Amino acid sequence: MKNPGAAESRRLLGLLEGALLREARLWKAPVLKNGCIEGADISSSQHKEMIVWLGEMSRLFHFCPETFALGVCVLNRLLSSVKAQPKYLKCISFTSLVLAAKINEEDEVIGSVRDLVVQSGCSFSTAEILRMERIILDKLNWDLYTATPVDFIHIFHALLVSGHPHLIPSIGLGPGSLPGGPGPQKRPSFFQAALWTRQVQHCMACHQLWQFKGSTLALAIITLELEALTAEWFSVVTDLLKKAQVDSAEFIHCKETVDQYLHSLEFSLPANAIYIFDSAQIPEDERAWSPTQPLWQAGRGRGRGEQGNSDEYYDGILRLYDEESNPGSEGSLFDPQLKNVSPCPPLHPAVN
């Protein structure tokens, strides 16, 4: 009887080999010279702005991450092949995303080009988009389906699950304990892959990372996570490097650049505001009852009949709808004396 794990491993290696062949044949990236893309007047900041905008459009249209990544790859391949003018950059970017959607998305998700233009708020006409589609397809020889960094994220993730099942609990690829959680919790197998996908989407907007192939970028992101999550990361990464045929020196350079970029994103985010509940600010007469007090506490002291907790439960419901107590009576939720009581408890900022 054949080992099902070995068959799955062979299938995944076949997928990886096919993705690497497509990448080697089709991958191209713009070259920066004096702060601009060589052969064009498009600056690196303008290019980054378009990548970020494509991400916003992709989320607006409910496209999958693979569509966004393919759209960026199509855009980069075109910018490295033709001398594009800045005034056409937005139209080129939008059309690249539309072409990627036609490859990856279902028809009901895409809708019509006219609908997409209207949703985007752009001033393009349908004729302009269709004309740009023909230009892009002609320049790229109608061969758009290159392997993207997101594709490699999924393949490497599957290889980790298949080839290193003993690492699943430690790197969060399956059932395990969430850091800081109360105990063992179930995590979906795609949990870590979703994090890596978000990271690679951020990295695709960084001009320092344009020059690295998608396989190298994906492996660098995964390695940084494995270093932090498991002590066995080196042997696992070495195995993936051999399978992906990634140059070691280029991989190390990419990993260091990714680490710096992701840290810069992390520290550029605004700090979360934290507020702490301060019970000392509640007056004594308001502590007897507050809108946040549980109903079963409001029914305490009424005495228990033969049904005990059952009576307490129904008392709480009656109080909720004020069907037992008269308006203005003690303990009524609609007591006029309580109408000015804020439902929000007093808070104060945390002090370091």
PDB file of C-alpha atoms in Angstrom, residues 31-48 207 210:
ATOM      1  CA  VAL A  31      14.717  48.871 -12.340  1.00  0.00           C
ATOM      2  CA  LEU A  32      15.134  52.048 -10.323  1.00  0.00           C
ATOM      3  CA  LYS A  33      17.550  54.708 -11.530  1.00  0.00           C
ATOM      4  CA  ASN A  34      17.909  58.070  -9.772  1.00  0.00           C
ATOM      5  CA  GLY A  35      14.719  57.471  -7.827  1.00  0.00           C
ATOM      6  CA  CYS A  36      12.625  56.717 -10.914  1.00  0.00           C
ATOM      7  CA  ILE A  37      11.776  53.610 -12.903  1.00  0.00           C
ATOM      8  CA  GLU A  38      14.339  53.295 -15.680  1.00  0.00           C
ATOM      9  CA  GLY A  39      12.950  54.510 -18.990  1.00  0.00           C
ATOM     10  CA  ALA A  40      10.016  56.309 -17.367  1.00  0.00           C
ATOM     11  CA  ASP A  41       9.327  59.369 -15.232  1.00  0.00           C
ATOM     12  CA  ILE A  42       7.500  57.307 -12.612  1.00  0.00           C
ATOM     13  CA  SER A  43       9.057  57.672  -9.157  1.00  0.00           C
ATOM     14  CA  SER A  44       9.240  54.912  -6.564  1.00  0.00           C
ATOM     15  CA  SER A  45       6.772  56.816  -4.377  1.00  0.00           C
ATOM     16  CA  GLN A  46       4.271  57.028  -7.260  1.00  0.00           C
ATOM     17  CA  HIS A  47       4.648  53.315  -7.870  1.00  0.00           C
ATOM     18  CA  LYS A  48       4.139  52.533  -4.185  1.00  0.00           C
ATOM     19  CA  HIS A 207      10.627  49.352  -3.788  1.00  0.00           C
ATOM     20  CA  TRP A 210      10.948  44.698  -6.049  1.00  0.00           C
TER      21      TRP A 210
END
